[in-house]
Amino acid sequence: MEYYSTRGDGPVNLDEALRRGIACDGGLFLPKALPEFRVADFAAAESIPEVAAVLLRPFFAGSELLDDVENILVETFSFPVPATRLAVSDGDVSLLELYHGPTAAFKDVGAGFLAACLSRLEGSVDSPLTILVATSGDTGGAVAAAFDKRPGMRVAVLFPDGRVSERQAQQLCCWSDNVVSLKVQGAFDDCQSLVKAAMADTSLNTEHRFSSANSINIGRLLPQSTYYADASLRHYRRTGNKPAFIIPTGNLGNAFACIMAREMGLPIGPVVLATNANRTIADYFETLQWLPRASLQTLASAMDVGDPSNMERLRKMLGEADVLREQLAVSSVSDEQIESAIKRDYLEFGFATCPHTATATHTWRDLDDESRSAHDWILVATAHPAKFETIVEPLIGTTIDLPPDLEEILSRPAKAISIDPTLPALTEVLRERCG
C-alpha cells in the first residue's frame, strides 16, 4: 500500500511512514486509498486482535512487518476494550471503555502498536530512533510506557508545565533513562509546534533520527480504528443497527480513526465530536473558516488544543467544512457542563467519569429527542477518572480506586527538565540527553 502526504509528498510504504512520522513537506501521511470491507469479511473474527488482523492487513502490504502482523496486534491488545451497556430509560446506549491499558487512557492502544512496530523496524542500539511526542496529558504517558526500556528507542516527551493533572504529570516523568521528560513553559500548542519544527529541521533530524508518536503518525490511527470496528460489529450483530458514536475530541486523532473505520465500510452511523471550550472545530463548522487559535485551559486538559493537527487529514480525505458538517456533528462543552455531567453520571450510572468522557455524556444528554431516539449510541470513555481525582472526587463526594497499573506508576520517583518553548532550548536538551 502506498502512503502520500496531505500536501503531496510520496509515495512511501507503511514502514517509511511509521519511521518518519511526518512527511518531508510537513504534511501528514494517508493511504492512497482506503480498503473497503463488508460485515461478512469479519465473520470469523471473534476477538479484537482478530478484527484488527482483518482490518489492518491491507495497510501492511509491502511492509517488512507483514509476516508479524498477528504478533504485533496481540501485543497491542493485551487488555480488554469493552463496550458496557448503560441503564438508561430510553434507547440503547453503551460506554466504550478505552482506559484499561497500562496508563489508563485510550492512547495506550496507539502507543503500544507504534512501539511494537518501530522496535521491530528500528531497534538498533548503535543508531537509536528518537521519538518526539507532544502531549496535553495522556499521550506522553502512554508513549513513555510503551517505549520504556526498549533497545534502540529514545523518547522525548514535551508537556505544558502546570496544564496537566498531578497524576498525569507523574505518568510523564517516571520512566527509565531512555525517556526524557520536558516541561515546556507554554501551552500544548507550543509543544506541538516544537515537535513539528524539530522534525522539519534537516540537520537536527539527521543527528537524532526523529520519529513522532503523536497522532500525526499514521501508526497511532490505524490501531485506534480497530476498536471502533470491533465495537460497531459487536453492536450490529446484537441489534442489526449501526451505532452512532460520541467521541471526546482534542487533536482529532481518535475521532479521525472512527471516521476512517466508517469510510472503510464498517457499520457505523452518525459521528459526533465532543469538544471542550476550545471551539476551533465548532467554529469552523459554523463559519466555514478554519481559524486556529491559542488553546484555553479547561478541566478536560487532554483536549486543550487550539490547532488540531488531524483536521488536515480530515479535510484532505472528506472535504472542507461545508462537506464535513453534512457527515459529522460537533458539540462544545463548558467546564460547568463537564462538572454537571460528572455528577449526573455518578448518580445515574453508578460510576465516575473523567472530565473528557463527561463531554460525551453531556453531549448525549443534550441531543434533541429525535436524534437520541433515531439511533443507538456508543459514548467513548477516553481515560480513567482516577487520573483526575482532584476534579472528580469533590464532585461525586467519594474517592476513586486506582487501577493497579496506575497505582504502581504513581509510586515511582519522577524527574523532568524545564525548557522554554523555543527550538534552540529543545535542541540543547536533546544534544545533552539524546546525543
CSV table of N, CA, C and O in Angstrom, one decimal, residues 34-94:
chain,number,residue,atom,x,y,z
A,34,LEU,N,-8.3,3.9,0.9
A,34,LEU,CA,-8.7,3.0,2.0
A,34,LEU,C,-9.2,1.7,1.4
A,34,LEU,O,-10.0,1.7,0.4
A,35,PRO,N,-8.9,0.6,2.1
A,35,PRO,CA,-9.5,-0.7,1.7
A,35,PRO,C,-11.0,-0.6,2.0
A,35,PRO,O,-11.5,0.2,2.8
A,36,GLU,N,-11.8,-1.4,1.3
A,36,GLU,CA,-13.3,-1.5,1.5
A,36,GLU,C,-13.6,-2.9,2.1
A,36,GLU,O,-13.1,-3.9,1.6
A,37,PHE,N,-14.5,-2.8,3.1
A,37,PHE,CA,-14.9,-4.1,3.8
A,37,PHE,C,-16.5,-4.2,3.8
A,37,PHE,O,-17.2,-3.2,3.7
A,38,ARG,N,-16.9,-5.4,4.0
A,38,ARG,CA,-18.3,-5.7,4.3
A,38,ARG,C,-18.3,-6.4,5.7
A,38,ARG,O,-17.3,-7.0,6.2
A,39,VAL,N,-19.4,-6.4,6.4
A,39,VAL,CA,-19.6,-7.0,7.7
A,39,VAL,C,-19.2,-8.5,7.6
A,39,VAL,O,-18.5,-9.0,8.5
A,40,ALA,N,-19.5,-9.1,6.5
A,40,ALA,CA,-19.2,-10.6,6.3
A,40,ALA,C,-17.7,-10.9,6.3
A,40,ALA,O,-17.3,-12.0,6.6
A,41,ASP,N,-16.9,-9.9,6.0
A,41,ASP,CA,-15.5,-10.1,6.0
A,41,ASP,C,-14.9,-10.4,7.4
A,41,ASP,O,-13.8,-11.0,7.5
A,42,PHE,N,-15.7,-10.0,8.4
A,42,PHE,CA,-15.3,-10.2,9.8
A,42,PHE,C,-16.0,-11.4,10.5
A,42,PHE,O,-16.0,-11.5,11.7
A,43,ALA,N,-16.6,-12.2,9.7
A,43,ALA,CA,-17.5,-13.3,10.2
A,43,ALA,C,-16.7,-14.2,11.2
A,43,ALA,O,-17.2,-14.7,12.2
A,44,ALA,N,-15.4,-14.5,10.8
A,44,ALA,CA,-14.6,-15.4,11.7
A,44,ALA,C,-13.8,-14.7,12.7
A,44,ALA,O,-13.1,-15.3,13.5
A,45,ALA,N,-13.9,-13.3,12.8
A,45,ALA,CA,-13.2,-12.6,13.8
A,45,ALA,C,-14.0,-12.4,15.0
A,45,ALA,O,-14.9,-11.6,15.1
A,46,GLU,N,-13.5,-13.1,16.1
A,46,GLU,CA,-14.3,-13.0,17.4
A,46,GLU,C,-13.7,-12.2,18.4
A,46,GLU,O,-14.3,-11.7,19.4
A,47,SER,N,-12.4,-11.9,18.3
A,47,SER,CA,-11.7,-11.1,19.3
A,47,SER,C,-11.2,-9.8,18.6
A,47,SER,O,-11.1,-9.7,17.4
A,48,ILE,N,-10.8,-8.8,19.5
A,48,ILE,CA,-10.3,-7.6,18.9
A,48,ILE,C,-9.0,-7.8,18.1
A,48,ILE,O,-8.9,-7.1,17.0
A,49,PRO,N,-8.1,-8.6,18.5
A,49,PRO,CA,-6.9,-8.8,17.7
A,49,PRO,C,-7.3,-9.4,16.3
A,49,PRO,O,-6.6,-9.1,15.3
A,50,GLU,N,-8.3,-10.3,16.3
A,50,GLU,CA,-8.7,-10.9,15.1
A,50,GLU,C,-9.4,-9.9,14.1
A,50,GLU,O,-9.2,-9.9,12.9
A,51,VAL,N,-10.2,-9.1,14.7
A,51,VAL,CA,-10.8,-8.0,13.9
A,51,VAL,C,-9.7,-7.1,13.4
A,51,VAL,O,-9.7,-6.7,12.2
A,52,ALA,N,-8.7,-6.8,14.2
A,52,ALA,CA,-7.6,-5.9,13.8
A,52,ALA,C,-6.8,-6.5,12.7
A,52,ALA,O,-6.4,-5.8,11.7
A,53,ALA,N,-6.7,-7.8,12.7
A,53,ALA,CA,-5.9,-8.5,11.6
A,53,ALA,C,-6.6,-8.4,10.3
A,53,ALA,O,-5.9,-8.1,9.3
A,54,VAL,N,-7.9,-8.5,10.3
A,54,VAL,CA,-8.6,-8.4,9.0
A,54,VAL,C,-8.6,-6.9,8.5
A,54,VAL,O,-8.3,-6.7,7.4
A,55,LEU,N,-8.8,-6.0,9.5
A,55,LEU,CA,-8.9,-4.6,9.1
A,55,LEU,C,-7.6,-4.0,8.6
A,55,LEU,O,-7.5,-3.2,7.7
A,56,LEU,N,-6.5,-4.4,9.3
A,56,LEU,CA,-5.2,-3.7,9.1
A,56,LEU,C,-4.3,-4.4,8.2
A,56,LEU,O,-3.3,-3.8,7.7
A,57,ARG,N,-4.5,-5.7,7.9
A,57,ARG,CA,-3.6,-6.4,7.0
A,57,ARG,C,-3.4,-5.7,5.7
A,57,ARG,O,-2.2,-5.6,5.2
A,58,PRO,N,-4.4,-5.1,5.0
A,58,PRO,CA,-4.1,-4.4,3.8
A,58,PRO,C,-3.2,-3.2,3.9
A,58,PRO,O,-2.4,-2.9,3.0
A,59,PHE,N,-3.1,-2.6,5.1
A,59,PHE,CA,-2.2,-1.5,5.3
A,59,PHE,C,-0.8,-1.9,5.4
A,59,PHE,O,0.1,-1.1,5.2
A,60,PHE,N,-0.5,-3.2,5.6
A,60,PHE,CA,0.8,-3.7,5.7
A,60,PHE,C,1.4,-4.2,4.4
A,60,PHE,O,2.5,-4.8,4.4
A,61,ALA,N,0.6,-4.1,3.4
A,61,ALA,CA,1.0,-4.6,2.1
A,61,ALA,C,2.4,-3.9,1.7
A,61,ALA,O,2.4,-2.7,1.7
A,62,GLY,N,3.4,-4.7,1.4
A,62,GLY,CA,4.7,-4.2,1.1
A,62,GLY,C,5.6,-3.9,2.3
A,62,GLY,O,6.7,-3.3,2.1
A,63,SER,N,5.1,-4.1,3.5
A,63,SER,CA,5.8,-3.8,4.7
A,63,SER,C,6.7,-5.0,5.1
A,63,SER,O,6.3,-6.2,5.0
A,64,GLU,N,7.8,-4.7,5.8
A,64,GLU,CA,8.7,-5.7,6.4
A,64,GLU,C,8.0,-6.4,7.5
A,64,GLU,O,8.4,-7.5,7.9
A,65,LEU,N,6.9,-5.8,8.0
A,65,LEU,CA,6.2,-6.3,9.2
A,65,LEU,C,5.1,-7.2,8.8
A,65,LEU,O,4.4,-7.8,9.8
A,66,LEU,N,4.8,-7.4,7.6
A,66,LEU,CA,3.6,-8.2,7.2
A,66,LEU,C,3.5,-9.5,7.8
A,66,LEU,O,2.4,-9.9,8.3
A,67,ASP,N,4.6,-10.3,7.9
A,67,ASP,CA,4.5,-11.6,8.5
A,67,ASP,C,4.4,-11.6,10.0
A,67,ASP,O,4.2,-12.7,10.6
A,68,ASP,N,4.5,-10.4,10.6
A,68,ASP,CA,4.5,-10.4,12.1
A,68,ASP,C,3.2,-9.6,12.5
A,68,ASP,O,3.1,-9.3,13.7
A,69,VAL,N,2.3,-9.4,11.6
A,69,VAL,CA,1.1,-8.6,12.0
A,69,VAL,C,0.4,-9.2,13.2
A,69,VAL,O,0.0,-8.4,14.1
A,70,GLU,N,0.1,-10.5,13.2
A,70,GLU,CA,-0.7,-11.1,14.3
A,70,GLU,C,0.0,-10.9,15.6
A,70,GLU,O,-0.6,-10.6,16.7
A,71,ASN,N,1.3,-11.1,15.7
A,71,ASN,CA,2.1,-10.9,16.9
A,71,ASN,C,2.0,-9.4,17.4
A,71,ASN,O,1.9,-9.2,18.6
A,72,ILE,N,2.1,-8.5,16.5
A,72,ILE,CA,2.1,-7.1,16.8
A,72,ILE,C,0.7,-6.8,17.4
A,72,ILE,O,0.6,-6.0,18.4
A,73,LEU,N,-0.4,-7.3,16.9
A,73,LEU,CA,-1.7,-7.0,17.3
A,73,LEU,C,-2.0,-7.7,18.7
A,73,LEU,O,-2.7,-7.1,19.5
A,74,VAL,N,-1.5,-8.9,18.9
A,74,VAL,CA,-1.7,-9.5,20.2
A,74,VAL,C,-1.0,-8.7,21.3
A,74,VAL,O,-1.5,-8.5,22.4
A,75,GLU,N,0.2,-8.2,20.9
A,75,GLU,CA,1.0,-7.3,21.9
A,75,GLU,C,0.2,-6.0,22.1
A,75,GLU,O,0.2,-5.5,23.2
A,76,THR,N,-0.4,-5.5,21.1
A,76,THR,CA,-1.1,-4.2,21.2
A,76,THR,C,-2.3,-4.3,22.1
A,76,THR,O,-2.5,-3.5,23.0
A,77,PHE,N,-3.1,-5.3,21.8
A,77,PHE,CA,-4.4,-5.5,22.5
A,77,PHE,C,-4.2,-6.5,23.6
A,77,PHE,O,-4.9,-7.6,23.6
A,78,SER,N,-3.4,-6.2,24.6
A,78,SER,CA,-3.1,-7.1,25.7
A,78,SER,C,-4.1,-6.8,26.9
A,78,SER,O,-3.9,-7.4,27.9
A,79,PHE,N,-5.0,-6.0,26.7
A,79,PHE,CA,-6.0,-5.6,27.7
A,79,PHE,C,-7.4,-5.5,27.1
A,79,PHE,O,-7.5,-5.3,25.8
A,80,PRO,N,-8.5,-5.6,27.9
A,80,PRO,CA,-9.8,-5.6,27.3
A,80,PRO,C,-10.2,-4.2,26.8
A,80,PRO,O,-9.7,-3.1,27.3
A,81,VAL,N,-11.1,-4.1,25.8
A,81,VAL,CA,-11.7,-2.9,25.4
A,81,VAL,C,-13.2,-3.1,25.3
A,81,VAL,O,-13.8,-3.2,24.2
A,82,PRO,N,-13.9,-3.1,26.5
A,82,PRO,CA,-15.3,-3.5,26.5
A,82,PRO,C,-16.2,-2.3,26.1
A,82,PRO,O,-15.9,-1.1,26.4
A,83,ALA,N,-17.4,-2.6,25.6
A,83,ALA,CA,-18.5,-1.6,25.5
A,83,ALA,C,-19.6,-2.0,26.4
A,83,ALA,O,-20.3,-3.0,26.2
A,84,THR,N,-19.8,-1.3,27.5
A,84,THR,CA,-20.7,-1.6,28.6
A,84,THR,C,-22.0,-0.9,28.4
A,84,THR,O,-22.0,0.3,28.3
A,85,ARG,N,-23.1,-1.7,28.4
A,85,ARG,CA,-24.4,-1.1,28.2
A,85,ARG,C,-24.8,-0.3,29.5
A,85,ARG,O,-24.5,-0.7,30.6
A,86,LEU,N,-25.4,0.9,29.3
A,86,LEU,CA,-25.8,1.7,30.4
A,86,LEU,C,-27.3,1.6,30.6
A,86,LEU,O,-28.0,1.4,29.7
A,87,ALA,N,-27.6,1.7,31.9
A,87,ALA,CA,-29.0,1.6,32.3
A,87,ALA,C,-29.7,2.9,32.1
A,87,ALA,O,-29.6,3.8,32.9
A,88,VAL,N,-30.3,3.1,30.9
A,88,VAL,CA,-31.0,4.3,30.6
A,88,VAL,C,-32.5,4.0,30.4
A,88,VAL,O,-32.8,2.9,30.0
A,89,SER,N,-33.3,5.0,30.5
A,89,SER,CA,-34.7,4.8,30.4
A,89,SER,C,-35.2,4.8,29.0
A,89,SER,O,-36.3,4.3,28.7
A,90,ASP,N,-34.4,5.3,28.0
A,90,ASP,CA,-34.8,5.3,26.6
A,90,ASP,C,-33.6,5.0,25.7
A,90,ASP,O,-32.5,5.5,25.9
A,91,GLY,N,-33.8,4.0,24.8
A,91,GLY,CA,-32.8,3.7,23.9
A,91,GLY,C,-31.7,2.7,24.3
A,91,GLY,O,-31.8,2.2,25.4
A,92,ASP,N,-30.8,2.5,23.4
A,92,ASP,CA,-29.7,1.5,23.6
A,92,ASP,C,-28.4,2.4,23.6
A,92,ASP,O,-28.0,2.9,22.6
A,93,VAL,N,-27.8,2.5,24.8
A,93,VAL,CA,-26.6,3.3,25.0
A,93,VAL,C,-25.5,2.5,25.7
A,93,VAL,O,-25.8,1.8,26.7
A,94,SER,N,-24.3,2.6,25.1
A,94,SER,CA,-23.2,1.9,25.7
A,94,SER,C,-22.0,2.8,25.9
A,94,SER,O,-21.9,3.9,25.3
